PDB file of C-alpha atoms in Angstrom:
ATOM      1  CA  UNK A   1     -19.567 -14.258   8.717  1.00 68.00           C
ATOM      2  CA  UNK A   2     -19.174 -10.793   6.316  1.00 64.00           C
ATOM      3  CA  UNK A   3     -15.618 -10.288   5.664  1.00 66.00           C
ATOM      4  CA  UNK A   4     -14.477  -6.959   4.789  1.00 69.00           C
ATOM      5  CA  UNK A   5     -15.741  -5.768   0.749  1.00 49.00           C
ATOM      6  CA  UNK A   6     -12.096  -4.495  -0.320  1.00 42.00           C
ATOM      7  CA  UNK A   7      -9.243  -2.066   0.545  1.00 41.00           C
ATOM      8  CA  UNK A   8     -11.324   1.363   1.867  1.00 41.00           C
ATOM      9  CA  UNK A   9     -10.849   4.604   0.121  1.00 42.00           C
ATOM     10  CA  UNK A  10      -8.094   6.982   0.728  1.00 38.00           C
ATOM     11  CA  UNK A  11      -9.359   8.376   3.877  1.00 40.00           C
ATOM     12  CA  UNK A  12     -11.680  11.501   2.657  1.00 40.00           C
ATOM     13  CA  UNK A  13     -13.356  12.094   6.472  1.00 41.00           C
ATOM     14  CA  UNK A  14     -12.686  15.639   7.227  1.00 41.00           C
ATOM     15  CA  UNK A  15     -11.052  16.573   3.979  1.00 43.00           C
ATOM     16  CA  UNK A  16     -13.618  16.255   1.484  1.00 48.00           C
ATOM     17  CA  UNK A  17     -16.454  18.696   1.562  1.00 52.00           C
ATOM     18  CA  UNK A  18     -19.689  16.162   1.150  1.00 83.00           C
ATOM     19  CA  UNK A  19     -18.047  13.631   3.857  1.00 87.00           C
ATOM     20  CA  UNK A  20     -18.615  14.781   7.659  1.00 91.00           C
ATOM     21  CA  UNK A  21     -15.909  15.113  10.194  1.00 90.00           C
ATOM     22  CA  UNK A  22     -15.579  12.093  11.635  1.00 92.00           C
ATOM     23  CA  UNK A  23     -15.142  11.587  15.729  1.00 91.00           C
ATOM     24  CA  UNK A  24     -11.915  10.458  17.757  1.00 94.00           C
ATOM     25  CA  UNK A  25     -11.943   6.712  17.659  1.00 96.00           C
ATOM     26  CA  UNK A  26     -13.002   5.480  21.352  1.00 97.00           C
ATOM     27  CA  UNK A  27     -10.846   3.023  23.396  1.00 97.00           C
ATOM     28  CA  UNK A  28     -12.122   0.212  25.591  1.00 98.00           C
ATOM     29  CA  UNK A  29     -15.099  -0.867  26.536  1.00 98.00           C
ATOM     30  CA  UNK A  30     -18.075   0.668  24.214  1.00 98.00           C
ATOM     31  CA  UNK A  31     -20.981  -1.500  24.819  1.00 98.00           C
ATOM     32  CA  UNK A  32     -22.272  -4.205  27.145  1.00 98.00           C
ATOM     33  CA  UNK A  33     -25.875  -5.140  28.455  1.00 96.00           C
ATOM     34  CA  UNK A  34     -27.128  -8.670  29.928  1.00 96.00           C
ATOM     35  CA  UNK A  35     -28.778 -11.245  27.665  1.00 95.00           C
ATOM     36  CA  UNK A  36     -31.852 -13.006  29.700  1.00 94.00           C
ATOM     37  CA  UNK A  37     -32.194 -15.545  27.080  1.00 90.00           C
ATOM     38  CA  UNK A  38     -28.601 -16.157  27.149  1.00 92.00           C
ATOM     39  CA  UNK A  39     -28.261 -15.491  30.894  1.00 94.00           C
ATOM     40  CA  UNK A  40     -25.103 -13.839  29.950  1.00 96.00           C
ATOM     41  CA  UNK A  41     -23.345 -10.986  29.462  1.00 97.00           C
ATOM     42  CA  UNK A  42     -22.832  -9.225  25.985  1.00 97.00           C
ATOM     43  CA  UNK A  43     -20.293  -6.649  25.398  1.00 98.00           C
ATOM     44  CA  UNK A  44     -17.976  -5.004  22.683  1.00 98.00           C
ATOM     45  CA  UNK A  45     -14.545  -3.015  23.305  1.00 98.00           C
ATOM     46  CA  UNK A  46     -11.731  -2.080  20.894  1.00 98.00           C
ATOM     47  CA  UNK A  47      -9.224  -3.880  19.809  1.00 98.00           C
ATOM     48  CA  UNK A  48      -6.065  -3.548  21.205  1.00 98.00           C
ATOM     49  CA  UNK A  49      -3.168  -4.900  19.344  1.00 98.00           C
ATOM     50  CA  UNK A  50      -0.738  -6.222  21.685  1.00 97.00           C
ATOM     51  CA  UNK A  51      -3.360  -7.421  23.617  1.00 97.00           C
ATOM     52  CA  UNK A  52      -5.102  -9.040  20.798  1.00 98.00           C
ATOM     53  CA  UNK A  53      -3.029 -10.007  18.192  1.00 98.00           C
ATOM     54  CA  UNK A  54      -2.440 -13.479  18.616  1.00 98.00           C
ATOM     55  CA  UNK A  55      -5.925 -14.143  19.412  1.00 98.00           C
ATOM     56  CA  UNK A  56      -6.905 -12.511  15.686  1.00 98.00           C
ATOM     57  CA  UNK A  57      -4.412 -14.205  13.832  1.00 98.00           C
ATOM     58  CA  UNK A  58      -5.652 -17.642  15.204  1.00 97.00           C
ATOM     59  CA  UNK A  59      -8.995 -16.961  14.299  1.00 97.00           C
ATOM     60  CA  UNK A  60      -7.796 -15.616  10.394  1.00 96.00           C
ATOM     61  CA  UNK A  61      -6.049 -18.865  10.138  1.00 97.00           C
ATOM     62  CA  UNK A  62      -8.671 -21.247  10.789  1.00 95.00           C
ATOM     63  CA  UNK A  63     -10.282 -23.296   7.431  1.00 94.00           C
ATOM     64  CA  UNK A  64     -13.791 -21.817   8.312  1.00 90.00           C
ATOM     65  CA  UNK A  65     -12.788 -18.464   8.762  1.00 91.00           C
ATOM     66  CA  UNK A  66     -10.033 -18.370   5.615  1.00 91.00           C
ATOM     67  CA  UNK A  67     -12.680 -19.657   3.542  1.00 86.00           C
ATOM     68  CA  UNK A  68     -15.323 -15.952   3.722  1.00 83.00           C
ATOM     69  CA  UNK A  69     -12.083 -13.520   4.978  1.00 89.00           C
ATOM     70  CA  UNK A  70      -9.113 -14.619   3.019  1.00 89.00           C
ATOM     71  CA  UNK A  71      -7.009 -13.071   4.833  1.00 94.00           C
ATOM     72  CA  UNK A  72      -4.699 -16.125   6.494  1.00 95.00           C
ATOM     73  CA  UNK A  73      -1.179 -15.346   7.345  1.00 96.00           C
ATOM     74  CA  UNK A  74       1.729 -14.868   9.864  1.00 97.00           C
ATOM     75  CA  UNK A  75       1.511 -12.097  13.196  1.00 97.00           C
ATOM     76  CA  UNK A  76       2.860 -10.099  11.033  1.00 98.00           C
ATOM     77  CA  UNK A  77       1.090  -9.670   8.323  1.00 97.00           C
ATOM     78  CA  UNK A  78      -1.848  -9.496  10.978  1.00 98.00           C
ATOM     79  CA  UNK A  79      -0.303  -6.820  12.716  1.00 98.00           C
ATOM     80  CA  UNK A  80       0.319  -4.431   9.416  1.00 98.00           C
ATOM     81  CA  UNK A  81      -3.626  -5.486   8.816  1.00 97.00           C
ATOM     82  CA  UNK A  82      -4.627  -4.048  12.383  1.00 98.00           C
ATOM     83  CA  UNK A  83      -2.138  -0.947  12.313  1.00 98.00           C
ATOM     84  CA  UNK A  84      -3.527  -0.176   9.019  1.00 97.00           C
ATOM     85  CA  UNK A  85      -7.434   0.158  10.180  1.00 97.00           C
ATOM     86  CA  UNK A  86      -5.932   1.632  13.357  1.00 97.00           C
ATOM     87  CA  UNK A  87      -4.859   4.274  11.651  1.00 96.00           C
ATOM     88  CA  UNK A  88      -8.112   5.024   9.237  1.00 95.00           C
ATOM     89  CA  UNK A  89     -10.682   7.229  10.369  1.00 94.00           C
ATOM     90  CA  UNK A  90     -13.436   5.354   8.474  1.00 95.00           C
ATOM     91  CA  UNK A  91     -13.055   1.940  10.411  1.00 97.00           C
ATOM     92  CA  UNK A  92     -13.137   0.824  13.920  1.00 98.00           C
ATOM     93  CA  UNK A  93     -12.643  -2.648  14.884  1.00 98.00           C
ATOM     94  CA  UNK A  94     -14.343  -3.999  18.049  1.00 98.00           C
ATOM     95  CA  UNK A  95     -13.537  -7.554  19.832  1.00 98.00           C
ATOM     96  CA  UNK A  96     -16.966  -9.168  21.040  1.00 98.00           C
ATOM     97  CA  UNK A  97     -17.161 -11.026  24.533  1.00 98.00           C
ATOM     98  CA  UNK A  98     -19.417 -13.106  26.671  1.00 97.00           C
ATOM     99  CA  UNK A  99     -18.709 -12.806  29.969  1.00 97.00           C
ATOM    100  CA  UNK A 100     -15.830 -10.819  29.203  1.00 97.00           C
ATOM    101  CA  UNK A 101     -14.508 -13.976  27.260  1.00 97.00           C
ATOM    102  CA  UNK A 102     -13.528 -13.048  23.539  1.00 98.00           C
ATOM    103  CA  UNK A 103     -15.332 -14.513  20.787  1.00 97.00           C
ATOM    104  CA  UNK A 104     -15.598 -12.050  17.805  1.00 97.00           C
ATOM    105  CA  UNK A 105     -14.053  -9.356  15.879  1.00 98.00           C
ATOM    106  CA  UNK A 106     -15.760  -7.074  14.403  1.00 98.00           C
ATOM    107  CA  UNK A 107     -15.490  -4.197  11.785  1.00 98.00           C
ATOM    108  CA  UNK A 108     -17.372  -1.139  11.898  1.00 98.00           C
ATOM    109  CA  UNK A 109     -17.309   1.606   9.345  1.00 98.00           C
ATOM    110  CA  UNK A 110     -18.631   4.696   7.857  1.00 98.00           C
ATOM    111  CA  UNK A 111     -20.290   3.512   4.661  1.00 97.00           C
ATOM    112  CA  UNK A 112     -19.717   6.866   2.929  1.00 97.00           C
ATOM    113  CA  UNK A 113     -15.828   6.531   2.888  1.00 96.00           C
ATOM    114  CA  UNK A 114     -16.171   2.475   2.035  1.00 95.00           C
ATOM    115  CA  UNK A 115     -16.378   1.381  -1.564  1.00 92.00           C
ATOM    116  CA  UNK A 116     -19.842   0.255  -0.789  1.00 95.00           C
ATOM    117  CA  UNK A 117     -21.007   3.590  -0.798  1.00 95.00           C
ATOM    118  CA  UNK A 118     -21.081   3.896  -4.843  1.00 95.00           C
ATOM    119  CA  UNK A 119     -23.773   1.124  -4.831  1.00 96.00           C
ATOM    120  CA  UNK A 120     -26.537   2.260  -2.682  1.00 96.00           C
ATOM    121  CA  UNK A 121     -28.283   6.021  -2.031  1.00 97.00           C
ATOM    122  CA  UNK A 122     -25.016   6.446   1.040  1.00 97.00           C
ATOM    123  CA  UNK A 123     -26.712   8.403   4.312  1.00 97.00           C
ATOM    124  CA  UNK A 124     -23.661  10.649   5.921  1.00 97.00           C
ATOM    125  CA  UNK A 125     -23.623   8.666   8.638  1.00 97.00           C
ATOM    126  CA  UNK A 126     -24.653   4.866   8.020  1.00 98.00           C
ATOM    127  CA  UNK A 127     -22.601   2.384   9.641  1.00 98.00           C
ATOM    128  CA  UNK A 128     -21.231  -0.798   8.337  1.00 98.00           C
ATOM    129  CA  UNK A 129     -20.189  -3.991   9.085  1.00 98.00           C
ATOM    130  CA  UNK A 130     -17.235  -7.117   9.257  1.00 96.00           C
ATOM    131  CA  UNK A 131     -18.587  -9.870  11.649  1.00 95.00           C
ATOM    132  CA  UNK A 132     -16.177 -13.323  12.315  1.00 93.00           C
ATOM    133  CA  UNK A 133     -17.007 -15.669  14.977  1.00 95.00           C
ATOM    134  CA  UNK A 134     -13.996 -16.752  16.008  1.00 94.00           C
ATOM    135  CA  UNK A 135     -14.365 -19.346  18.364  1.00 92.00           C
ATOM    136  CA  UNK A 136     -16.277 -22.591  17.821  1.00 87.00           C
ATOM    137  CA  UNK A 137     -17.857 -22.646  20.834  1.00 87.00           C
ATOM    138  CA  UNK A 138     -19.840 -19.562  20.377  1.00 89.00           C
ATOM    139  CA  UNK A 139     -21.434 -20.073  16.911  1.00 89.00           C
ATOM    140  CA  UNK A 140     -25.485 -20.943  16.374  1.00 84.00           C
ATOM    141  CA  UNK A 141     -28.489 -19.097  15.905  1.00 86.00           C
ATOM    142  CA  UNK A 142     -28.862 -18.216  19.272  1.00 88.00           C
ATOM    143  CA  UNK A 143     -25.736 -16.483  19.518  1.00 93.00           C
ATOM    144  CA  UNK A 144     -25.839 -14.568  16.751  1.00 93.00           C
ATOM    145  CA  UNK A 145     -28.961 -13.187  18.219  1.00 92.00           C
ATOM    146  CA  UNK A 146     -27.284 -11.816  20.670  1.00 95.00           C
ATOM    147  CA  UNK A 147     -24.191 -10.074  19.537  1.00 96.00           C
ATOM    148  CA  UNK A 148     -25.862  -9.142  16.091  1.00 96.00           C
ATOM    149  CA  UNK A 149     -28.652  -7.623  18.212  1.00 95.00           C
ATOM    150  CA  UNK A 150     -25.882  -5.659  20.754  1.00 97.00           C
ATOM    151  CA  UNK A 151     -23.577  -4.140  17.517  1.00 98.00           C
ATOM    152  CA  UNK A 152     -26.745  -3.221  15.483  1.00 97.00           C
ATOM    153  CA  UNK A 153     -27.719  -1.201  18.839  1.00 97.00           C
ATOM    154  CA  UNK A 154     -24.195   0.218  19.690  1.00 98.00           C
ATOM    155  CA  UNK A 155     -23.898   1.976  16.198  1.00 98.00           C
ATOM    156  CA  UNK A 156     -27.359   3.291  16.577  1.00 97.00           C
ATOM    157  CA  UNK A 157     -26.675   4.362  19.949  1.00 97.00           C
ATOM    158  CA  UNK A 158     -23.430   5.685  19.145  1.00 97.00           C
ATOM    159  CA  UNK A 159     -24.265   8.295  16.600  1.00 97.00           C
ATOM    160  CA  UNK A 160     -27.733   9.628  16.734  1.00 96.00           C
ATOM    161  CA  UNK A 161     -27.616  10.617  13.495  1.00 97.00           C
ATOM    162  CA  UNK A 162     -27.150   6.888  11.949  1.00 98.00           C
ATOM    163  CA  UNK A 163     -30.156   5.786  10.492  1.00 97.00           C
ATOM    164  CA  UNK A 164     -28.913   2.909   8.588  1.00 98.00           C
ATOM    165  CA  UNK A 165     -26.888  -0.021   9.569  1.00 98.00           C
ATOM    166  CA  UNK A 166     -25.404  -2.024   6.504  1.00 98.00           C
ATOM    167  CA  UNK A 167     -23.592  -5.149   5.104  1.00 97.00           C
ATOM    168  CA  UNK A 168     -22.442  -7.165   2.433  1.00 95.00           C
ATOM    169  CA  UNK A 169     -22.277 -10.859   2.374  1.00 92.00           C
ATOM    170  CA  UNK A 170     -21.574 -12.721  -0.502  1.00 90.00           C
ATOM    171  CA  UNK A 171     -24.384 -13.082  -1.820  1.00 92.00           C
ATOM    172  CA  UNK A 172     -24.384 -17.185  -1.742  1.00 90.00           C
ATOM    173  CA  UNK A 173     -23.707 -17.253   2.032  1.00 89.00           C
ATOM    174  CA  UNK A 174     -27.490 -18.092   2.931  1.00 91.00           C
ATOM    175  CA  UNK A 175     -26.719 -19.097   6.223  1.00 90.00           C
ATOM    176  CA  UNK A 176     -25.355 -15.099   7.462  1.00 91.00           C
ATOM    177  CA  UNK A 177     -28.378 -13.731   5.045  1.00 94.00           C
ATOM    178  CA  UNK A 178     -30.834 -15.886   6.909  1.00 95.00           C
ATOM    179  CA  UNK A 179     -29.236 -14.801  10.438  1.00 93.00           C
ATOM    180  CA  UNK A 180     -29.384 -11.256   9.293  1.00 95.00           C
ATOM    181  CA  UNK A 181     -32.968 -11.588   7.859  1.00 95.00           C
ATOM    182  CA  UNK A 182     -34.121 -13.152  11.273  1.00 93.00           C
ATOM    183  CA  UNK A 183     -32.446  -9.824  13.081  1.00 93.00           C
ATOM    184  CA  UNK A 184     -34.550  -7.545  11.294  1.00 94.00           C
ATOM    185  CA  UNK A 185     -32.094  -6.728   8.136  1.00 96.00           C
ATOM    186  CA  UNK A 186     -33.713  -7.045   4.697  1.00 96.00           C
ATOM    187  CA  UNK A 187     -32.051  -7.552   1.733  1.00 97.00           C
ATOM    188  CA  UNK A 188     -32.168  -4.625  -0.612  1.00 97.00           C
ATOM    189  CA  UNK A 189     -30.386  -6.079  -4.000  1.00 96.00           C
ATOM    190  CA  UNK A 190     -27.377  -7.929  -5.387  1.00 96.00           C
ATOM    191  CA  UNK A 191     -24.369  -6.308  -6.823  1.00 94.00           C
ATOM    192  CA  UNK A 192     -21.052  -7.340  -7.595  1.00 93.00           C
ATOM    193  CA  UNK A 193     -17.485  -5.982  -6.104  1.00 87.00           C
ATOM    194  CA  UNK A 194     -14.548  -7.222  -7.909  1.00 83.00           C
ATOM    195  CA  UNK A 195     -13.878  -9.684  -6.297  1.00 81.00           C
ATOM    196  CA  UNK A 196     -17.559 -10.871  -5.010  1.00 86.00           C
ATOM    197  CA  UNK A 197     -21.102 -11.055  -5.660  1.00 93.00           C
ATOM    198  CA  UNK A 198     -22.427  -9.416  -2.492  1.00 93.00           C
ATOM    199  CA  UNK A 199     -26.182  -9.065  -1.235  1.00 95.00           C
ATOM    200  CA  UNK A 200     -26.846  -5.139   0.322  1.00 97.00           C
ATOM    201  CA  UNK A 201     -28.443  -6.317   4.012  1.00 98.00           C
ATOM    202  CA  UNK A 202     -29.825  -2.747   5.589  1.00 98.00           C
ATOM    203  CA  UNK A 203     -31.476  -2.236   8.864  1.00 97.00           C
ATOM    204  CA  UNK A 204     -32.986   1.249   9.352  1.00 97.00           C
ATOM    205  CA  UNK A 205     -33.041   2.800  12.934  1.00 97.00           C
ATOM    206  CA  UNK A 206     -36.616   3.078  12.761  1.00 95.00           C
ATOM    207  CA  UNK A 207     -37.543  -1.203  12.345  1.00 95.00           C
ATOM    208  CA  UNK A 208     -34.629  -1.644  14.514  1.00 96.00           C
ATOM    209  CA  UNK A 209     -36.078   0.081  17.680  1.00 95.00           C
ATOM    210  CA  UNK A 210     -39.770  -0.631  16.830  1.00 89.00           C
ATOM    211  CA  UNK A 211     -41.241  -2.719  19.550  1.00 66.00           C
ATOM    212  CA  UNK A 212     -37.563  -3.792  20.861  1.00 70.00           C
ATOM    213  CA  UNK A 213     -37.078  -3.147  25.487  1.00 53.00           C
ATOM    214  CA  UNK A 214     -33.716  -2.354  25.082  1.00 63.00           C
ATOM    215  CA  UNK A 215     -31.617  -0.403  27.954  1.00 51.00           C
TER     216      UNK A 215
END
């Protein structure tokens, strides 16, 4: 679980010279592809607020998840939290499903306008990442697989240019380094954010397609 690393910049896509123009934000259904070691069905789609809202602020409040995100609270507060990425160009936030049954929710944004990008050589269009399994049911190893496998390949796939996937765990959560390690992301140093020692996990497009059958 990788909770976001801080408040993002100001937004700068569009408006600052070095930073690229960044695309409409889609809606609905973005990504989904059957799992034969699961036997299931994998998919990601936007968040939608009303839709959604309760469903997020359960999952904030539980111990497990309040422990990494921090970010417990009333539907309110969780709705000012949603409108707020909703309206920044940088992030999109995704819901992850089995079957078409939520599970996760999931942040994905463009490192270069993210206060990560100070602490690494930033490509103009690597991708990072928020994951939080929400429900209990759907935690393990062999999960993880799955979905971290299907959001690694819907960034690459959704930008061609995105050579770079990244995160930032704290850098004592061994467990989500060890589940990122086994999916191919290597860990390229510590560094601290105020308020965290995080460990840079980066997956490059290139060891990311090698020798993967992926539709």
């Amino acid at each position: 679980m990788i909770a976001p690393s801080s408040k993002p910049l100001a937004s700068t896509a569009g408006s600052v010279p070095d930073h690229p123009q960044r695309p409409a934000k889609p809606a609905g259904e973005v990504y989904r592809r059957f799992d034969p070691q699961l036997g299931a069905w994998v998919s990601l789609r936007t968040l939608d607020i009303c839709g959604d809202l309760e469903r997020f602020s359960r999952w904030q409040n539980t111990p497990r998840v309040m422990a990494f995100w921090e970010e417990g609270g009333s539907l309110e507060q969780h709705r000012q939290y949603l409108e707020k990425l909703a309206a920044d160009p940088h992030t999109l936030t995704l819901i992850g499903c089995f079957d078409d049954q939520p599970f996760a929710y999931f942040e994905a944004y463009w490192a270069k306008e993210d206060r990560i990008a100070p602490f690494y050589d930033v490509g103009d269009y690597d991708r990072g990442i928020h994951m939080l399994v929400g429900e209990q049911a759907h935690r393990g190893p062999h999960k993880v697989a799955s979905w971290m496998q299907a959001l690694t390949h819907y960034l690459f796939e959704d930008e061609p240019r995105t050579q770079r996937v990244v995160a930032e765990p704290r850098a004592d959560n061994d467990k989500m380094i060890s589940y990122m390690q086994s999916q191919g992301y290597h860990c390229v140093k510590e560094f601290d954010f105020p308020h965290k020692r995080a460990a840079l996990m980066m997956q490059s497009r290139e060891d990311f397609f090698e020798g993967r059958l992926l539709d």
